[in-house]
mmCIF file of C-alpha atoms in Angstrom:
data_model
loop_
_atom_site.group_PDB
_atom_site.id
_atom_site.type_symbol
_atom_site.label_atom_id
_atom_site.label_comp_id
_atom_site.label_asym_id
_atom_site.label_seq_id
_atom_site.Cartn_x
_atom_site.Cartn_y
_atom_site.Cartn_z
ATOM 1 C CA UNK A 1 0.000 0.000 0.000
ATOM 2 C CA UNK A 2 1.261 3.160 -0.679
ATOM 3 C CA UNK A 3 1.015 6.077 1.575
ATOM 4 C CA UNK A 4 1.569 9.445 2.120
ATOM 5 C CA UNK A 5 2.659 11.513 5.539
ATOM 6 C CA UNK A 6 0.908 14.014 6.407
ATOM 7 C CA UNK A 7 0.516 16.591 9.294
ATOM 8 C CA UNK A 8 -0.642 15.829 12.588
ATOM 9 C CA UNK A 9 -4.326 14.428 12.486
ATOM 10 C CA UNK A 10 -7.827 16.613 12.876
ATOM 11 C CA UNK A 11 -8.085 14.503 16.125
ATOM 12 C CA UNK A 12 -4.452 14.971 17.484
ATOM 13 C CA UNK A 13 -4.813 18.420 16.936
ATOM 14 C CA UNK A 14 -8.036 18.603 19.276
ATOM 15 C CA UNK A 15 -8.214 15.905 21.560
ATOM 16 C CA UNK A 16 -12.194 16.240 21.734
ATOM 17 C CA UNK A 17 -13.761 15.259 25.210
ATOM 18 C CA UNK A 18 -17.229 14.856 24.360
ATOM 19 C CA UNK A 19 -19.502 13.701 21.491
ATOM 20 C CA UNK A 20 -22.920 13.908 20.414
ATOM 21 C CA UNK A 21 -24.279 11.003 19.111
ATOM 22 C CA UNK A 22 -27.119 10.756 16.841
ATOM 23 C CA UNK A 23 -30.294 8.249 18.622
ATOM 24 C CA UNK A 24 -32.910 8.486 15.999
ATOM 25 C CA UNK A 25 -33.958 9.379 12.077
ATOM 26 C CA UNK A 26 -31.549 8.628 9.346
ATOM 27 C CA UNK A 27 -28.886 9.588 11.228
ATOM 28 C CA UNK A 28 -28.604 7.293 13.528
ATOM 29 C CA UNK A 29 -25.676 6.142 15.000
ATOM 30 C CA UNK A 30 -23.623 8.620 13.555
ATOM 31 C CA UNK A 31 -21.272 10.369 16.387
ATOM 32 C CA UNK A 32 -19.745 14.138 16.213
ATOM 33 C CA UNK A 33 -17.406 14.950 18.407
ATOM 34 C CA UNK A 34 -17.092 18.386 19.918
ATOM 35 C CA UNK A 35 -14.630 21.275 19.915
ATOM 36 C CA UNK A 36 -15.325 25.018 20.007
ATOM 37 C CA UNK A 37 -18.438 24.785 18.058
ATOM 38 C CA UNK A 38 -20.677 22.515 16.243
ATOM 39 C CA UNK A 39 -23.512 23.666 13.950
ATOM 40 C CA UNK A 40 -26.781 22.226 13.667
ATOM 41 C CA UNK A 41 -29.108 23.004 10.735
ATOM 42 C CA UNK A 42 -31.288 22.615 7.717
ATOM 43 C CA UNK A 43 -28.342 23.894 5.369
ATOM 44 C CA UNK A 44 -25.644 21.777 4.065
ATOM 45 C CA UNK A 45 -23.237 24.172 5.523
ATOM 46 C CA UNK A 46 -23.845 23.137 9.025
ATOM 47 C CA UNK A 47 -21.618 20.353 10.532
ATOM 48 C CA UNK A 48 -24.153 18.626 10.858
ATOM 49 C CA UNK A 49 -26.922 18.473 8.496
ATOM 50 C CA UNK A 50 -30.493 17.653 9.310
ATOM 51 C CA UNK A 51 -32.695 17.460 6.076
ATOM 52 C CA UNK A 52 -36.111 17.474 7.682
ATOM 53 C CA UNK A 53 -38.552 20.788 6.719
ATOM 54 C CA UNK A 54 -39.171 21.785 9.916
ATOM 55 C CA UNK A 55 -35.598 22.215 10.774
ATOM 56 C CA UNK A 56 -34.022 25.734 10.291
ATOM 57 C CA UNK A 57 -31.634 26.170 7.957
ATOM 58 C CA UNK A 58 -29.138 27.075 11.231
ATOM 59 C CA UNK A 59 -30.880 26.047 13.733
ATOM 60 C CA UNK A 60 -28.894 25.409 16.861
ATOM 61 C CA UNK A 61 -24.934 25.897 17.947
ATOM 62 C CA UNK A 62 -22.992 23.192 20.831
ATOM 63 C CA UNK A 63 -20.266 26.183 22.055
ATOM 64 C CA UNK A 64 -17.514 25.376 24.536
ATOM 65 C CA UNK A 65 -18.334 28.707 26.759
ATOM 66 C CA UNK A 66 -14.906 29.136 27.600
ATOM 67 C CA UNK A 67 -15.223 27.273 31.066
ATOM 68 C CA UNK A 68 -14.981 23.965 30.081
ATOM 69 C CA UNK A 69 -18.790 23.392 29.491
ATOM 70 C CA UNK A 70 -20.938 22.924 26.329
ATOM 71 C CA UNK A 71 -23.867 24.795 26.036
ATOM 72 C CA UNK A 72 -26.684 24.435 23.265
ATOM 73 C CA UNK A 73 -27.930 27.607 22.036
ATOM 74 C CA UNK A 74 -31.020 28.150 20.121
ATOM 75 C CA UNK A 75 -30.706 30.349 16.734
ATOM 76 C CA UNK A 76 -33.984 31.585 17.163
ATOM 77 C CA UNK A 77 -35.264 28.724 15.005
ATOM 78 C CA UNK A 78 -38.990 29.107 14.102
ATOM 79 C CA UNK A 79 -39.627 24.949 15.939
ATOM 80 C CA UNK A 80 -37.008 25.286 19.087
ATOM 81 C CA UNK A 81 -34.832 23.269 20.329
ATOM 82 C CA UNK A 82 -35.319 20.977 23.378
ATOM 83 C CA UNK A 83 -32.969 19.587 26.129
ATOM 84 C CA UNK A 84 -34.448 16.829 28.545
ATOM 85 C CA UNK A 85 -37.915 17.757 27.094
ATOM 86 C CA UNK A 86 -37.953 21.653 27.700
ATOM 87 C CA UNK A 87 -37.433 23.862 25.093
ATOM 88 C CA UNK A 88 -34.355 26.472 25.763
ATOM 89 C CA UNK A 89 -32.665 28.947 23.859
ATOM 90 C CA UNK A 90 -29.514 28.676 25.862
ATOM 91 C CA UNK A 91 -28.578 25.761 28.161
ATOM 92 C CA UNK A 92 -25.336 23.778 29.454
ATOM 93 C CA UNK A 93 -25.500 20.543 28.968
ATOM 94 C CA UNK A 94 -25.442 18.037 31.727
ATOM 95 C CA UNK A 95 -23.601 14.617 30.883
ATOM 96 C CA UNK A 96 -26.258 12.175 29.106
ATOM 97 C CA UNK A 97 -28.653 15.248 28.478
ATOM 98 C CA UNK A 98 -30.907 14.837 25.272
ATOM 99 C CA UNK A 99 -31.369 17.404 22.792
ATOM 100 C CA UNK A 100 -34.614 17.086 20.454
ATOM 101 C CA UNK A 101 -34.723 19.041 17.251
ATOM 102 C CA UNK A 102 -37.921 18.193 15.386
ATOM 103 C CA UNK A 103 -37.930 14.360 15.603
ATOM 104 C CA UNK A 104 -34.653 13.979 15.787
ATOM 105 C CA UNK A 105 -32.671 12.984 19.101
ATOM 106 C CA UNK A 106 -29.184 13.035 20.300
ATOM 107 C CA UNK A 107 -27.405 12.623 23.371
ATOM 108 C CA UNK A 108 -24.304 14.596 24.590
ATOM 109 C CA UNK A 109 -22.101 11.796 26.220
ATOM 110 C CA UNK A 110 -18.439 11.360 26.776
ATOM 111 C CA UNK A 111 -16.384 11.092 23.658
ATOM 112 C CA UNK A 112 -14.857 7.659 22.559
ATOM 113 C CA UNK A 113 -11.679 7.402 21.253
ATOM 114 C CA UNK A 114 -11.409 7.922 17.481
ATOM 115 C CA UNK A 115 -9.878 4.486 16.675
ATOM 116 C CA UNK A 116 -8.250 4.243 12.796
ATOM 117 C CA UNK A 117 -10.458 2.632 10.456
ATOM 118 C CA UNK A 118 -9.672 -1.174 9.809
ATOM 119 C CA UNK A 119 -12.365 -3.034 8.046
ATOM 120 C CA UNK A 120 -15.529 -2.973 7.030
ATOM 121 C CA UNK A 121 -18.067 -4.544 9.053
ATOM 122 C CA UNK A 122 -20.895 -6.596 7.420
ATOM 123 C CA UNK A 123 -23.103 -9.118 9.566
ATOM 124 C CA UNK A 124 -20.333 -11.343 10.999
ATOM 125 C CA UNK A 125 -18.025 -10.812 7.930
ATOM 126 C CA UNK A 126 -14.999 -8.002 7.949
ATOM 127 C CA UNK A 127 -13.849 -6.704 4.646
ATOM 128 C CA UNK A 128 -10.713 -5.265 3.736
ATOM 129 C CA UNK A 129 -10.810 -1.629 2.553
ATOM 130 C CA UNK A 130 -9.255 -0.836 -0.726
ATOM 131 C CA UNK A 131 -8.962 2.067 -3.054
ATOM 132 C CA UNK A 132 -6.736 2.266 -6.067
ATOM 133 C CA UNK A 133 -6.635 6.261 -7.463
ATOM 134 C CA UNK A 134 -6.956 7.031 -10.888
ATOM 135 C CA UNK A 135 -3.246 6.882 -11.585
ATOM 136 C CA UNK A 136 -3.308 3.073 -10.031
ATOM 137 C CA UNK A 137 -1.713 4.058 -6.901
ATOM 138 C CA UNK A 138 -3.281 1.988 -4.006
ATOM 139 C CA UNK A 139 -4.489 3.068 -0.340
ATOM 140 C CA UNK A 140 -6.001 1.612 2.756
ATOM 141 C CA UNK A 141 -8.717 2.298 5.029
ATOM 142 C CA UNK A 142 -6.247 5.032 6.713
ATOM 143 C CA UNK A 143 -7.622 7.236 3.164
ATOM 144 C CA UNK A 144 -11.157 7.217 4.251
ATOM 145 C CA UNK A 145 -10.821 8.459 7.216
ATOM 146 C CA UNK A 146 -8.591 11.246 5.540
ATOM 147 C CA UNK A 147 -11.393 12.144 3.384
ATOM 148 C CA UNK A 148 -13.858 11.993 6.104
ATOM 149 C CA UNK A 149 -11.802 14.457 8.201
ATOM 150 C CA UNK A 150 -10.978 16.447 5.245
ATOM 151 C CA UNK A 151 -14.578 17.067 4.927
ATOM 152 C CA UNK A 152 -14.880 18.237 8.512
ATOM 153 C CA UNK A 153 -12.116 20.604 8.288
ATOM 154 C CA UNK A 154 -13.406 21.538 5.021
ATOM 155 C CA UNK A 155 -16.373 23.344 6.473
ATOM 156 C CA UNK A 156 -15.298 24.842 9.487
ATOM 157 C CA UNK A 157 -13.050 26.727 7.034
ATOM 158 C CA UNK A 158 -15.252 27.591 5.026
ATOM 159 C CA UNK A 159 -17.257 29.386 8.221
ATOM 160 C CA UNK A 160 -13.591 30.765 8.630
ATOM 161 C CA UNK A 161 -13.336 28.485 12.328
ATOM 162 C CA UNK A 162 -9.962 27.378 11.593
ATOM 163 C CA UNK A 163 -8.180 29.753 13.563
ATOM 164 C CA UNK A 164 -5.303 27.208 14.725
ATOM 165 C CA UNK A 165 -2.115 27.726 12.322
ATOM 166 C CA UNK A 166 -1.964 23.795 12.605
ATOM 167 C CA UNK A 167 -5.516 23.256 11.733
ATOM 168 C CA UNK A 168 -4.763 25.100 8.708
ATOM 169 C CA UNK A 169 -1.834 23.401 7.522
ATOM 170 C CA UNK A 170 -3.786 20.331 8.151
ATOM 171 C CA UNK A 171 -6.330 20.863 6.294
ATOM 172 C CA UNK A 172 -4.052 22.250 3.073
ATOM 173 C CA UNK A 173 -2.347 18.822 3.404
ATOM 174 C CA UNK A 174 -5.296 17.095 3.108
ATOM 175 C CA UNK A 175 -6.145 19.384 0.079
ATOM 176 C CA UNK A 176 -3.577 19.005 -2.031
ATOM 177 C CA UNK A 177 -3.054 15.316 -1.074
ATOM 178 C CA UNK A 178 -7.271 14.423 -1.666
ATOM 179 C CA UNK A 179 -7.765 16.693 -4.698
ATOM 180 C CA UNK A 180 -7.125 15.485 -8.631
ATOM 181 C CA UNK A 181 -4.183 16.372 -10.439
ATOM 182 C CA UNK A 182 -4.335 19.556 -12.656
ATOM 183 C CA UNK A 183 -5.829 19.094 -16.214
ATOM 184 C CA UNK A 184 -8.001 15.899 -14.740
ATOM 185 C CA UNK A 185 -11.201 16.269 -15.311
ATOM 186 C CA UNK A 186 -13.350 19.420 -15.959
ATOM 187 C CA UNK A 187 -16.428 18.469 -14.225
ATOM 188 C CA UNK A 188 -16.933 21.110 -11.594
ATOM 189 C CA UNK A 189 -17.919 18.418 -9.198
ATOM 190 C CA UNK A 190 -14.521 16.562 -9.543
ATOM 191 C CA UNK A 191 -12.076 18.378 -8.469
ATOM 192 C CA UNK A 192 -11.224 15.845 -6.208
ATOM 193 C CA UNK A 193 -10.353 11.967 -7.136
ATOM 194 C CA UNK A 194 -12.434 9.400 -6.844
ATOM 195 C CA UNK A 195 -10.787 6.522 -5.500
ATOM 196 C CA UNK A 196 -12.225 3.065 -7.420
ATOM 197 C CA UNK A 197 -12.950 0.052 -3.990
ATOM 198 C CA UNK A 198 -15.797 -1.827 -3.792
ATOM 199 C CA UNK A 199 -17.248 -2.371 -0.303
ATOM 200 C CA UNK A 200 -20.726 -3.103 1.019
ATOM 201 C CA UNK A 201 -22.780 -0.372 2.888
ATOM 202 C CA UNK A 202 -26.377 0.643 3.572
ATOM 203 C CA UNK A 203 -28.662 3.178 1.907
ATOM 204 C CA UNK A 204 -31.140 4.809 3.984
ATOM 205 C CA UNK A 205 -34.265 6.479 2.651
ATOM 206 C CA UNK A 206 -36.657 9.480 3.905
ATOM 207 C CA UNK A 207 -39.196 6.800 3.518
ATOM 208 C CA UNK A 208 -37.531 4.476 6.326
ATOM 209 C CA UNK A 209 -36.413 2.063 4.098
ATOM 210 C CA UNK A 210 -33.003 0.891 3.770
ATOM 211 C CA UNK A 211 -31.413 -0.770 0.779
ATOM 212 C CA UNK A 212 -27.916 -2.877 0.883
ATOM 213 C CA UNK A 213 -25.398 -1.295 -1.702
ATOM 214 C CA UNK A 214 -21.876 -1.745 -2.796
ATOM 215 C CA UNK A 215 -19.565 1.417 -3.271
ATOM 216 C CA UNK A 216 -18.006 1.457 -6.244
ATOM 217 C CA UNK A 217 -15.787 4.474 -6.292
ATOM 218 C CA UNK A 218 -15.486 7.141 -2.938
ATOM 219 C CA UNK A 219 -14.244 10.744 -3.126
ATOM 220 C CA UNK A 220 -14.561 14.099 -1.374
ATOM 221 C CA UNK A 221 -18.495 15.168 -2.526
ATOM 222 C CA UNK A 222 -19.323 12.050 -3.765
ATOM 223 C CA UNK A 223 -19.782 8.265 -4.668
ATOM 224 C CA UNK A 224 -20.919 5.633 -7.194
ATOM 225 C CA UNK A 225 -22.977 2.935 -6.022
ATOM 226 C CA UNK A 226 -24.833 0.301 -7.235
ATOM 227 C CA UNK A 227 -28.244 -0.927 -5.317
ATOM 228 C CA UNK A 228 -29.366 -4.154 -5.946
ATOM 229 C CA UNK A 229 -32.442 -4.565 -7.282
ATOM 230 C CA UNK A 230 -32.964 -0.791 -8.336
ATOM 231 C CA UNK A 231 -33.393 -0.209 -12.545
ATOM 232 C CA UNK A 232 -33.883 3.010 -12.264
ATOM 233 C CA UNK A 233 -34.030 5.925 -15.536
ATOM 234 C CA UNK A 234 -32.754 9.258 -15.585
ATOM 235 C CA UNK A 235 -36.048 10.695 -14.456
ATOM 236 C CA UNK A 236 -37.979 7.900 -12.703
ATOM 237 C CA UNK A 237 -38.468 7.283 -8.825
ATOM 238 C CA UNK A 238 -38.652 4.165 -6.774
ATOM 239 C CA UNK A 239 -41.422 2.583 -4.971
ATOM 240 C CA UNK A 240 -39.620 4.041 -1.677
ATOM 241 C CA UNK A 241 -38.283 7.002 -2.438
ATOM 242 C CA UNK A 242 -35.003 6.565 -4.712
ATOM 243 C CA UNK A 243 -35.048 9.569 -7.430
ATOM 244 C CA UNK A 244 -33.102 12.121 -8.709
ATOM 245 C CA UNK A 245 -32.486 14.996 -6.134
ATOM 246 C CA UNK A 246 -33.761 13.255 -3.274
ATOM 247 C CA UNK A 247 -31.940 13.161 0.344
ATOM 248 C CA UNK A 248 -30.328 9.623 1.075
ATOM 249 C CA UNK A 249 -27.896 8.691 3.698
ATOM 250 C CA UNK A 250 -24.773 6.880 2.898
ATOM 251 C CA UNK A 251 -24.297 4.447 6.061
ATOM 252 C CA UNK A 252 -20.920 2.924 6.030
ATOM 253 C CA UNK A 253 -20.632 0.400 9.044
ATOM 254 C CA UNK A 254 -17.013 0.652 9.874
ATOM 255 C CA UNK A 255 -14.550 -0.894 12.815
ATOM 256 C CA UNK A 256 -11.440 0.597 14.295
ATOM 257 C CA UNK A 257 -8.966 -1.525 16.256
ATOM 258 C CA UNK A 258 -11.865 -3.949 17.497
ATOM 259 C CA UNK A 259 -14.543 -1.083 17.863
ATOM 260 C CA UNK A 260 -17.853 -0.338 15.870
ATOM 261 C CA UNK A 261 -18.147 2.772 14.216
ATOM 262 C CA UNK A 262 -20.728 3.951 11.704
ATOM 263 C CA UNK A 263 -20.210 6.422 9.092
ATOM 264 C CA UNK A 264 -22.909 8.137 7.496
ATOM 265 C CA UNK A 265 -23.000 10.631 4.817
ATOM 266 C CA UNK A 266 -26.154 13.161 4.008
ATOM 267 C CA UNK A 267 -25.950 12.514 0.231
ATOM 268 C CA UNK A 268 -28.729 13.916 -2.654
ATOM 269 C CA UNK A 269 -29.022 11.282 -5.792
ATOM 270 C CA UNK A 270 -27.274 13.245 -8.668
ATOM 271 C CA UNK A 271 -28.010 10.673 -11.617
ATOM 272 C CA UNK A 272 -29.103 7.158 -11.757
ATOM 273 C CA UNK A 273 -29.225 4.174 -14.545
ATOM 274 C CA UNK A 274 -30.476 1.349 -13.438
ATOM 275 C CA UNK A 275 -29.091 -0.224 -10.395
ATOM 276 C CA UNK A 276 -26.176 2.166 -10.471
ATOM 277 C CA UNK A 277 -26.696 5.612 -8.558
ATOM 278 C CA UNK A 278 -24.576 8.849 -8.475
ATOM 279 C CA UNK A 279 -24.378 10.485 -5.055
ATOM 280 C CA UNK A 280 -23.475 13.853 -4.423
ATOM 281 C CA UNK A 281 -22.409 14.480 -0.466
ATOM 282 C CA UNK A 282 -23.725 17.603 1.457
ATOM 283 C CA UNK A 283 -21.493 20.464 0.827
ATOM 284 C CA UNK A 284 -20.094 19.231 -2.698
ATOM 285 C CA UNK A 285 -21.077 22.084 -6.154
ATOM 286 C CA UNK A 286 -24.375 21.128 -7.849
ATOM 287 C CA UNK A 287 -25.725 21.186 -11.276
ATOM 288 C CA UNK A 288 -28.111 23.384 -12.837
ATOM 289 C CA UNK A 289 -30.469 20.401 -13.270
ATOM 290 C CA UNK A 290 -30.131 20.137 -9.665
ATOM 291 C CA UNK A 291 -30.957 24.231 -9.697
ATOM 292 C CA UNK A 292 -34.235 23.729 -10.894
ATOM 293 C CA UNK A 293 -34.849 21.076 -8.705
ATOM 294 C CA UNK A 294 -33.931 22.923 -5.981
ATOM 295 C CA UNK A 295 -37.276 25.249 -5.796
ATOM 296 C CA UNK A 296 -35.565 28.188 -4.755
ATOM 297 C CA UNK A 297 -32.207 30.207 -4.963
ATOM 298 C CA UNK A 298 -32.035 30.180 -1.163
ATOM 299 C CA UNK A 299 -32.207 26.591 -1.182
ATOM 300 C CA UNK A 300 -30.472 25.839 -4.129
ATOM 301 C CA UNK A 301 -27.287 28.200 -2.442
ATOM 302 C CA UNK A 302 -27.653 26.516 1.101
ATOM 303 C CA UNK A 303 -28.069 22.532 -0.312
ATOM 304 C CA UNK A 304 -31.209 22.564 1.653
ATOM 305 C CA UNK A 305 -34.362 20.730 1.321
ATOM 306 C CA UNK A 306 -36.901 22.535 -0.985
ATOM 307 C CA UNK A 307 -39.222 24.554 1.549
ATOM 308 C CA UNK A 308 -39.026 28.047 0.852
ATOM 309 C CA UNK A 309 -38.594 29.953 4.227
ATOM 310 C CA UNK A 310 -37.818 33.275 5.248
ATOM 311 C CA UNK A 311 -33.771 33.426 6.765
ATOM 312 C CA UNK A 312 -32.520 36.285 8.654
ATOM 313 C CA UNK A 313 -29.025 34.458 8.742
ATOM 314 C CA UNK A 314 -27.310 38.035 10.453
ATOM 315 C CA UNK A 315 -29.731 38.377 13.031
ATOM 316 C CA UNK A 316 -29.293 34.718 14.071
ATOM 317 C CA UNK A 317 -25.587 34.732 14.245
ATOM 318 C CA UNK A 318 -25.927 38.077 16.263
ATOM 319 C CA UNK A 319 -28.121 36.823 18.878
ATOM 320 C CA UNK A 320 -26.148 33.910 18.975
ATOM 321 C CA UNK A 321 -22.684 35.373 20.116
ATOM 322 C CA UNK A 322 -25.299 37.766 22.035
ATOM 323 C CA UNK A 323 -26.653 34.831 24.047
ATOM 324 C CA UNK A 324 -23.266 33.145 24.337
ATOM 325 C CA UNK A 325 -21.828 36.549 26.054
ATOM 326 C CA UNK A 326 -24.217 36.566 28.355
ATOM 327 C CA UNK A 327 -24.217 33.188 29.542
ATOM 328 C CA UNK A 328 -21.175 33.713 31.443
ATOM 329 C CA UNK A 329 -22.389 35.447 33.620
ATOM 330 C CA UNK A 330 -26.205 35.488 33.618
ATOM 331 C CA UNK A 331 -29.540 33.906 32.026
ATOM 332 C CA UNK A 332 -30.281 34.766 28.224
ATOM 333 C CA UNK A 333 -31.601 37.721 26.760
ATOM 334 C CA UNK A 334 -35.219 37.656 26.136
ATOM 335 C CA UNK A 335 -35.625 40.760 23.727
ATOM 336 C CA UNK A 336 -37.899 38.711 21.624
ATOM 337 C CA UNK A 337 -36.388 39.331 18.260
ATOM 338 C CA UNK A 338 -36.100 36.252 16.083
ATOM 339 C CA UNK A 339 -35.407 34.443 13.040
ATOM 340 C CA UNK A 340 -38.350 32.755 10.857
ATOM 341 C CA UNK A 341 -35.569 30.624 8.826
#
């Protein structure tokens, strides 16, 4: 296997204490481990994304206050957010405390170590974890996770929350080392390999149903799969709920060193033929086909699920660092402005 050194790790770099991890929906399973900030929300900006309509498009923040605490704090969001059952619009969090957004539940526990990816887990069975790039040069399972934490780093810089010099450099080296040569390819979408493997994983639905798969090729913003059973055209949906432009969730089940891990990636169906389907992850460039699917600009911008809804995105972040400010040293402001995103 051929591999590449790199900079000190995402998770060297931050040594995260806590987690949340995801109880119910499509999500499920999935685990997000905490630093300075974690954002919940609607868009596909957010760390992590919730596709459901009722959800804001930023919703809710998880802030270290500067004492050593978490706190979850409302962004005025039109449906609230709830911790233990009452809704708050600032709150630390207690070990084991619930937070409900919509339908959605998660649970703010102690953070398990990150272990290295090692197989795939499937039923009983482990499967090795393969990827040969497009100039033949092979990787391991160590690549996944790079692209994985690539991704994560990728969007905190993007809300310009890499202010660690070694965060940076980090995520450049994961940049240059993820991303195609120059000249390869001219589809927008690709600037980044795709790394050929072919591993099992799950599909899950909006419907509730979930479909075995195989991955066929992996990259930054997306993947080629192929879904047994499906024969599927360009512009025809499933019986539960595979078609172009629709939200799916890319559940990978993983194991590091011995322990289980699940992956799972908010993905949209870009193209299908037959059983093989096109998936573009949350926060990769879209299509003008996808444009017009999209409903609105707004939505179309944010990679958000097409409900057209009123965002204040300034006053939000205002009362945000607003509410976080005053949380050291008293309750939360209760002006009564908010945002009807």
């Amino acid at each position: 296997m051929t591999t590449r050194p790199l900079t000190a790790t995402h998770d060297e770099l931050q040594a995260p204490r806590w987690q949340l991890r995801v109880l119910s929906g499509p999500l499920r399973g999935a685990v997000h481990q905490l630093g300075d900030r974690l954002s919940i929300g609607r868009s596909g900006s957010n760390d992590l994304q919730l596709a459901h309509e009722v959800i804001s498009r930023q919703h809710v923040h998880v802030a270290d206050d500067g004492q050593g605490r978490h706190v979850v704090i409302d962004l005025v969001s039109r449906n609230g957010t709830f911790v233990d059952g009452r809704r708050v619009e600032r709150q630390v969090l207690r070990p084991h405390a619930v937070i409900r957004i919509a339908d959605i539940e998660l649970i703010y526990e102690p953070a398990n170590p990150r272990a290295t990816i090692t197989w795939i887990r499937w039923g009983r069975d482990r499967h090795p974890i393969r990827f040969v790039a497009p100039d033949g040069t092979e990787h391991g399972p160590r690549l996944l996770d790079e692209i994985i934490e690539y991704r994560t780093l990728r969007a905190q810089s993007r809300r310009g929350e890499l202010p660690n010099p070694r965060q940076q450099a980090r995520h450049d080296a994961l940049l240059a080392h993820l991303r195609q040569p120059a000249g390869v390819g001219a589809d927008e979408r690709r600037t980044f390999c795709r790394f050929e493997c072919r591993f099992p994983a799950h599909l899950r639905l909006a419907s509730g149903y979930e479909r075995d798969c195989q991955i066929d090729d992996l990259g930054v913003d997306g993947a080629r799969i192929t879904v047994a059973g499906l024969d599927l055209g360009p512009d025809q949906s499933s019986a539960d709920g595979l078609g172009f432009d629709e939200f799916v969730w890319l559940s990978i089940p993983l194991e590091g060193n011995g322990h289980p891990r699940d992956e799972i990636l908010t993905s949209r169906i870009a193209w299908a033929a037959g059983s093989t389907v096109g998936l573009a992850f949350a926060g990769a460039p879209r299509s003008e086909r996808h444009r017009a699917a999209a409903g609105s600009p707004e939505a179309f911008r944010e990679d958000a699920p097409t409900m057209k809804l009123e965002s204040r995105p300034a006053a939000a972040t205002l009362r945000f660092e607003r509410l976080l400010a005053q949380g050291l040293t008293r309750g939360p402001s209760r002006d009564g402005s908010g945002d009807a995103s």
